[in-house]
XYZ file of C-alpha atoms in Angstrom:
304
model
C -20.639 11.453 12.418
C -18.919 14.660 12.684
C -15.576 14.485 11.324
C -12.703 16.813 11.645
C -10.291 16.750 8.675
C -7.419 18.327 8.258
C -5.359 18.813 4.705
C -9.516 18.674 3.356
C -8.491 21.230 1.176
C -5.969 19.078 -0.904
C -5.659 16.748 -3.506
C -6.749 12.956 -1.468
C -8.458 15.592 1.290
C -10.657 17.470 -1.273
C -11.447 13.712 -2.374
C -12.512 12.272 1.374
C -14.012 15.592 2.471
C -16.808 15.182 -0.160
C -16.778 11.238 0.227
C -17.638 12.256 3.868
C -20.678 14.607 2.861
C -21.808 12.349 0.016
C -21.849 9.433 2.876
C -24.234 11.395 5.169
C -21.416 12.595 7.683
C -20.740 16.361 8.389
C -17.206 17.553 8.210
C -15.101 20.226 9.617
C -12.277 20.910 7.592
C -9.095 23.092 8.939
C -7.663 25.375 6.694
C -4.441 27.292 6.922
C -5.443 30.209 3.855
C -8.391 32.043 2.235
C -7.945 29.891 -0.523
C -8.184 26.377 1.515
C -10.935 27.627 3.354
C -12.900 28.838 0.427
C -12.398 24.888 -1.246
C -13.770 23.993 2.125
C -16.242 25.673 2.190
C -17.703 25.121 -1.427
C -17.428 21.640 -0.849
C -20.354 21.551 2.043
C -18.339 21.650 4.906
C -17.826 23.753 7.908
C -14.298 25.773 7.796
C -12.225 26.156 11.130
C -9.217 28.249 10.894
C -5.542 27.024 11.906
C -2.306 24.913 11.077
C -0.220 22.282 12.191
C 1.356 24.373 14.587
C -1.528 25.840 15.974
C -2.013 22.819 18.802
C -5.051 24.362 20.658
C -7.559 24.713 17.508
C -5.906 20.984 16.411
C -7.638 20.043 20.076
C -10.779 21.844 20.164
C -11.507 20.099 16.442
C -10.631 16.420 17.311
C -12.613 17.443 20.938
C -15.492 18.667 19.292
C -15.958 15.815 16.850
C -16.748 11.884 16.679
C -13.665 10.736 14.644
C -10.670 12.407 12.888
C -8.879 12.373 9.782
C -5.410 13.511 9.397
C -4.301 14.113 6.277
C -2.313 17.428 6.255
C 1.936 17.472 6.231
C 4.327 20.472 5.638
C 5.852 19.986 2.051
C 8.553 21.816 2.967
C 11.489 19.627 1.641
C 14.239 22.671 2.660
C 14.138 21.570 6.258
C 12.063 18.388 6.387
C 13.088 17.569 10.059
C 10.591 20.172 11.024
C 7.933 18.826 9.007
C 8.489 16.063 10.935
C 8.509 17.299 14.094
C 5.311 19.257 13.599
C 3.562 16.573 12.286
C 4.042 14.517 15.123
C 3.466 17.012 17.839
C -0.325 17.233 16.059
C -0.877 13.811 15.992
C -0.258 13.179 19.543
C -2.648 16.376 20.142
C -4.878 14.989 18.321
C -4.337 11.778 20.167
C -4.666 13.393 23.559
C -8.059 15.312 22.899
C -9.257 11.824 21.769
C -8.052 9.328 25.365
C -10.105 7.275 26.327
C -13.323 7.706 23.933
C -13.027 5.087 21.599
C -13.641 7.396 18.734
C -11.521 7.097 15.274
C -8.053 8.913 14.524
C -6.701 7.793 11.104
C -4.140 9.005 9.673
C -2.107 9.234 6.003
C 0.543 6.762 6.214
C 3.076 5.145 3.502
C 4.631 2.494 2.265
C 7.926 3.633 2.896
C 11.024 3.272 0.464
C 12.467 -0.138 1.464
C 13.014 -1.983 -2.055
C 12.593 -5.657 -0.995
C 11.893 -7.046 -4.659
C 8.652 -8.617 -2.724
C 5.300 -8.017 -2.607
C 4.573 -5.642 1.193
C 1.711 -6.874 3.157
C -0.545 -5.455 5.882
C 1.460 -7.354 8.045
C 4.867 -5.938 7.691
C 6.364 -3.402 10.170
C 7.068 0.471 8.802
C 10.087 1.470 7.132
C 12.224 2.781 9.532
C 14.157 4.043 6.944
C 10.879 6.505 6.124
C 11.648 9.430 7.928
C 7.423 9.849 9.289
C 6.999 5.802 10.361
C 7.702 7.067 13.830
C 4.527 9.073 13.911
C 2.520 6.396 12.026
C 3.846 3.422 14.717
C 2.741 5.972 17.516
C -0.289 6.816 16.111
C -1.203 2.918 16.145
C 0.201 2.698 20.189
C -2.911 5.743 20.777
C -5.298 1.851 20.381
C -3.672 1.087 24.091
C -5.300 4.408 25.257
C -8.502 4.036 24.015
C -8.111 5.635 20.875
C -9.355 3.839 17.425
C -6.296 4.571 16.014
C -5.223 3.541 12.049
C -2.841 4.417 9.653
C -3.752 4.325 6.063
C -0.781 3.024 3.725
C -0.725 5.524 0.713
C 1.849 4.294 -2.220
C 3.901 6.979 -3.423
C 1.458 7.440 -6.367
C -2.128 8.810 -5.892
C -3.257 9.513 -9.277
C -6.316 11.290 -11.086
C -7.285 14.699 -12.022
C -5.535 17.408 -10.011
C -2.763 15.343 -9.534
C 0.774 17.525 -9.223
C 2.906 14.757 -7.805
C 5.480 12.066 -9.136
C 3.883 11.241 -12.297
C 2.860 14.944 -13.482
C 6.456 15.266 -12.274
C 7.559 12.798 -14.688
C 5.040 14.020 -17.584
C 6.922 17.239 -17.381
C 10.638 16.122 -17.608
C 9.920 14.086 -21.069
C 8.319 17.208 -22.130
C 12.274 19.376 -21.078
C 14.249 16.550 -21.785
C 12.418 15.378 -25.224
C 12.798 12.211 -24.538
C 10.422 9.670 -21.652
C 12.857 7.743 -19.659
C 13.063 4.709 -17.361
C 16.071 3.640 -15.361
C 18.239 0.672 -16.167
C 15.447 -2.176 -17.612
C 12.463 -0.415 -16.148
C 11.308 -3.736 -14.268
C 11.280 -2.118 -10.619
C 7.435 -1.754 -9.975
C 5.086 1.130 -8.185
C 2.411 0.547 -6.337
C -0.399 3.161 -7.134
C -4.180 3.944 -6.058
C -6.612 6.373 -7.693
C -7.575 9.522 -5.230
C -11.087 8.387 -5.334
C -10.313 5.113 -4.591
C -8.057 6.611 -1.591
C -10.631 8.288 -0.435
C -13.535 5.862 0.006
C -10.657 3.488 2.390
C -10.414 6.586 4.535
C -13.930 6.378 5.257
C -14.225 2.740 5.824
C -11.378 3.457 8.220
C -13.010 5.713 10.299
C -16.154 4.091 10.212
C -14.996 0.511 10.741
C -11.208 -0.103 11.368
C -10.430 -1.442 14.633
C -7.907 0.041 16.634
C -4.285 -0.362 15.947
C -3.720 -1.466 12.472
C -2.399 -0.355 9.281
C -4.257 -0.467 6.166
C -2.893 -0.837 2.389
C -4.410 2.096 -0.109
C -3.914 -0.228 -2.919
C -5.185 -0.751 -6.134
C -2.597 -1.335 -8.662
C -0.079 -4.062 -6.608
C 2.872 -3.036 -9.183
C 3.595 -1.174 -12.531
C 6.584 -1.138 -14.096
C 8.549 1.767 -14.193
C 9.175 1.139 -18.168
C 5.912 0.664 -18.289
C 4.511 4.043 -17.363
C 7.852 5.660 -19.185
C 5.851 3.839 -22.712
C 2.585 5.396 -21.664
C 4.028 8.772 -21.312
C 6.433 8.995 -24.620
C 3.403 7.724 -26.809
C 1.247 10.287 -25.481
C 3.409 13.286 -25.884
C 5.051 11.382 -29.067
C 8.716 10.710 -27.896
C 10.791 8.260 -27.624
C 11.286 5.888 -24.664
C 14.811 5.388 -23.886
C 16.936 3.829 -20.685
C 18.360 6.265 -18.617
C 21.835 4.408 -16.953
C 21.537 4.952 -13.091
C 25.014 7.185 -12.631
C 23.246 9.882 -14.479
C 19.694 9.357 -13.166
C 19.862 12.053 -11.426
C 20.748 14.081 -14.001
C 18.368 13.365 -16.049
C 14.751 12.967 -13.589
C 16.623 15.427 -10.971
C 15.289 14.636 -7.449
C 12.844 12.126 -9.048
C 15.592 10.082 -10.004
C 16.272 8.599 -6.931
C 13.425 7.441 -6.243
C 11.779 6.303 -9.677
C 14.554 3.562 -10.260
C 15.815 3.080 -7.218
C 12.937 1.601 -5.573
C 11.385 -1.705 -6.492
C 8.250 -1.909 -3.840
C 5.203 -3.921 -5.338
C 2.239 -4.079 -2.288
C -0.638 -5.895 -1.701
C -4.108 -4.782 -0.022
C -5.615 -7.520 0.240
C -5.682 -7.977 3.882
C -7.270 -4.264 4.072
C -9.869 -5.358 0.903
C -10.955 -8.452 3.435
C -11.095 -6.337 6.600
C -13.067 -3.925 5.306
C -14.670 -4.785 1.944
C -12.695 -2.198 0.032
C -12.229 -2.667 -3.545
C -11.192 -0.106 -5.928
C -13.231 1.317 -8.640
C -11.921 4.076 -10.677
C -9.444 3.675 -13.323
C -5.841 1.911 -12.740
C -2.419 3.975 -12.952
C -1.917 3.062 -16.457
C -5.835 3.325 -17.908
C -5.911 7.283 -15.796
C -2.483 8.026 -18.170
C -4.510 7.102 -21.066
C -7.239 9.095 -20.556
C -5.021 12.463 -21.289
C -5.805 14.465 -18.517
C -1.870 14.403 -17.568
C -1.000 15.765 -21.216
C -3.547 18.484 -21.726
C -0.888 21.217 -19.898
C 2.399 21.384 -18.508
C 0.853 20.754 -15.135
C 2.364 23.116 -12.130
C 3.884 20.733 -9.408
C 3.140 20.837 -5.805
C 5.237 23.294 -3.481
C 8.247 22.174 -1.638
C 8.568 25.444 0.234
């Protein structure tokens, strides 16, 4: 197949862009900079210029292609509601350039925020409280228009090598604060799946997922929060102490709300069954051990 990727210059796109290639498809990869498009390129794939907001190239790639994979998002956290916006006036190009074919559109979902203190399934509706499961829910409608439509369920942590998100985020605050902490007792859980892992279910997606379904990236159901704070301080040799929720914020800044206020274990097993997924590269806790997050201070992605 010829795929069209966008965000295949970034940490899970870098990962499903050569996935693709090493799978026998041929990708084209948008890229927004020099930089992205020399990653692209490097990696064996063919480099089409553009953004988000650049809706025509968005629909000659998904029009020129047998599936797409739509990874890329605006970080920018200063004025998220046009993130938002942009994100989900691409999808529904993307959508459009795609009616009626029965060719593959998935997309990067999540698991939302919701802290339910059960285990999330396949099965349960988005988040509405997440402010892109609008997008996701419409990208799933695009199976009623002959689209092969899927949204792929990332948990907030997608771990390995590269990695500048939540837990090089929370590497670097034991290193300022001197101390790795947890919030209250450290028994809310995170779901988590390795990049590589990630990766391989995006394929299987656009190769096999039938239309209108979300799918669980999933490998580690749960790990405790205290549990990754123990990891951390006996790598960089600190202690692990509770941090008491009024000054979580404090101490994990915007982190904080998020690492102990959110107790949201998943399961993929439905998505493991569907498609015969199963992960194979190291869990959360056994990719902290193997010291690539404590080699640097590690520079965190760009909110602007």
């Amino acid at each position: 197949m010829r795929v069209y990727v966008t965000g295949a210059s970034g940490f899970i796109g870098s990962a499903v862009v050569s996935e693709l290639i090493n799978a026998g498809h041929s990708v084209v990869g948008l890229a927004r900079s020099d930089a992205s498009a020399a990653v692209i390129a490097a990696a064996g794939a063919e480099v089409q210029r553009g953004d988000l907001d650049n809706l025509e190239s968005l629909r000659q790639g998904a029009t020129n292609s047998d599936g797409v994979i739509h990874l890329a998002f605006i970080h920018d956290f200063s004025n998220f509601g046009a993130s938002i916006h942009a994100d989900r006036r691409a999808v529904e190009m993307l959508g459009a350039a795609l009616e009626g074919s029965g060719r593959p559109l998935v997309i990067a979902s999540g698991l939302g925020t919701r802290s339910t203190g059960s285990v999330a399934t396949e099965e349960d509706p988005f988040d509405l409280n997440w402010p892109r499961a609008a997008t996701a829910q419409f990208t799933l409608s695009l199976a009623d228009r002959g689209v092969r439509s899927s949204a792929v369920r990332l948990p907030a942590t997608v771990h390995g090598q590269g990695d500048h998100g939540f837990v090089a985020a929370l590497v670097n605050i034991a290193r300022e604060k001197g101390v790795s902490g947890y919030i209250g007792d450290g028994s809310n859980r995170w779901p988590a799946v390795h990049r590589l892992d990630a990766a391989r279910l995006f394929r299987l997606a656009l190769e096999r997922a039938p239309g209108g379904i979300p799918l669980h990236a999933v490998a580690d159901e749960g790990v405790a929060t205290r549990v990754i704070a123990e990891v951390i301080g006996r790598r960089l040799d600190l202690p692990v102490v509770s941090i008491p929720r009024e000054t979580a914020t404090d101490h994990f800044g915007w982190l904080g709300a998020f690492f102990g206020g959110i107790d949201c274990a998943a399961s993929s097993a439905l998505t493991r069954e569907l498609l015969g997924w199963e992960p194979t590269h190291p869990g959360l806790i056994d990719d902290l051990e193997q010291g690539h997050y404590f080699e640097a201070k590690v520079p965190l992605a760009s909110t602007s």
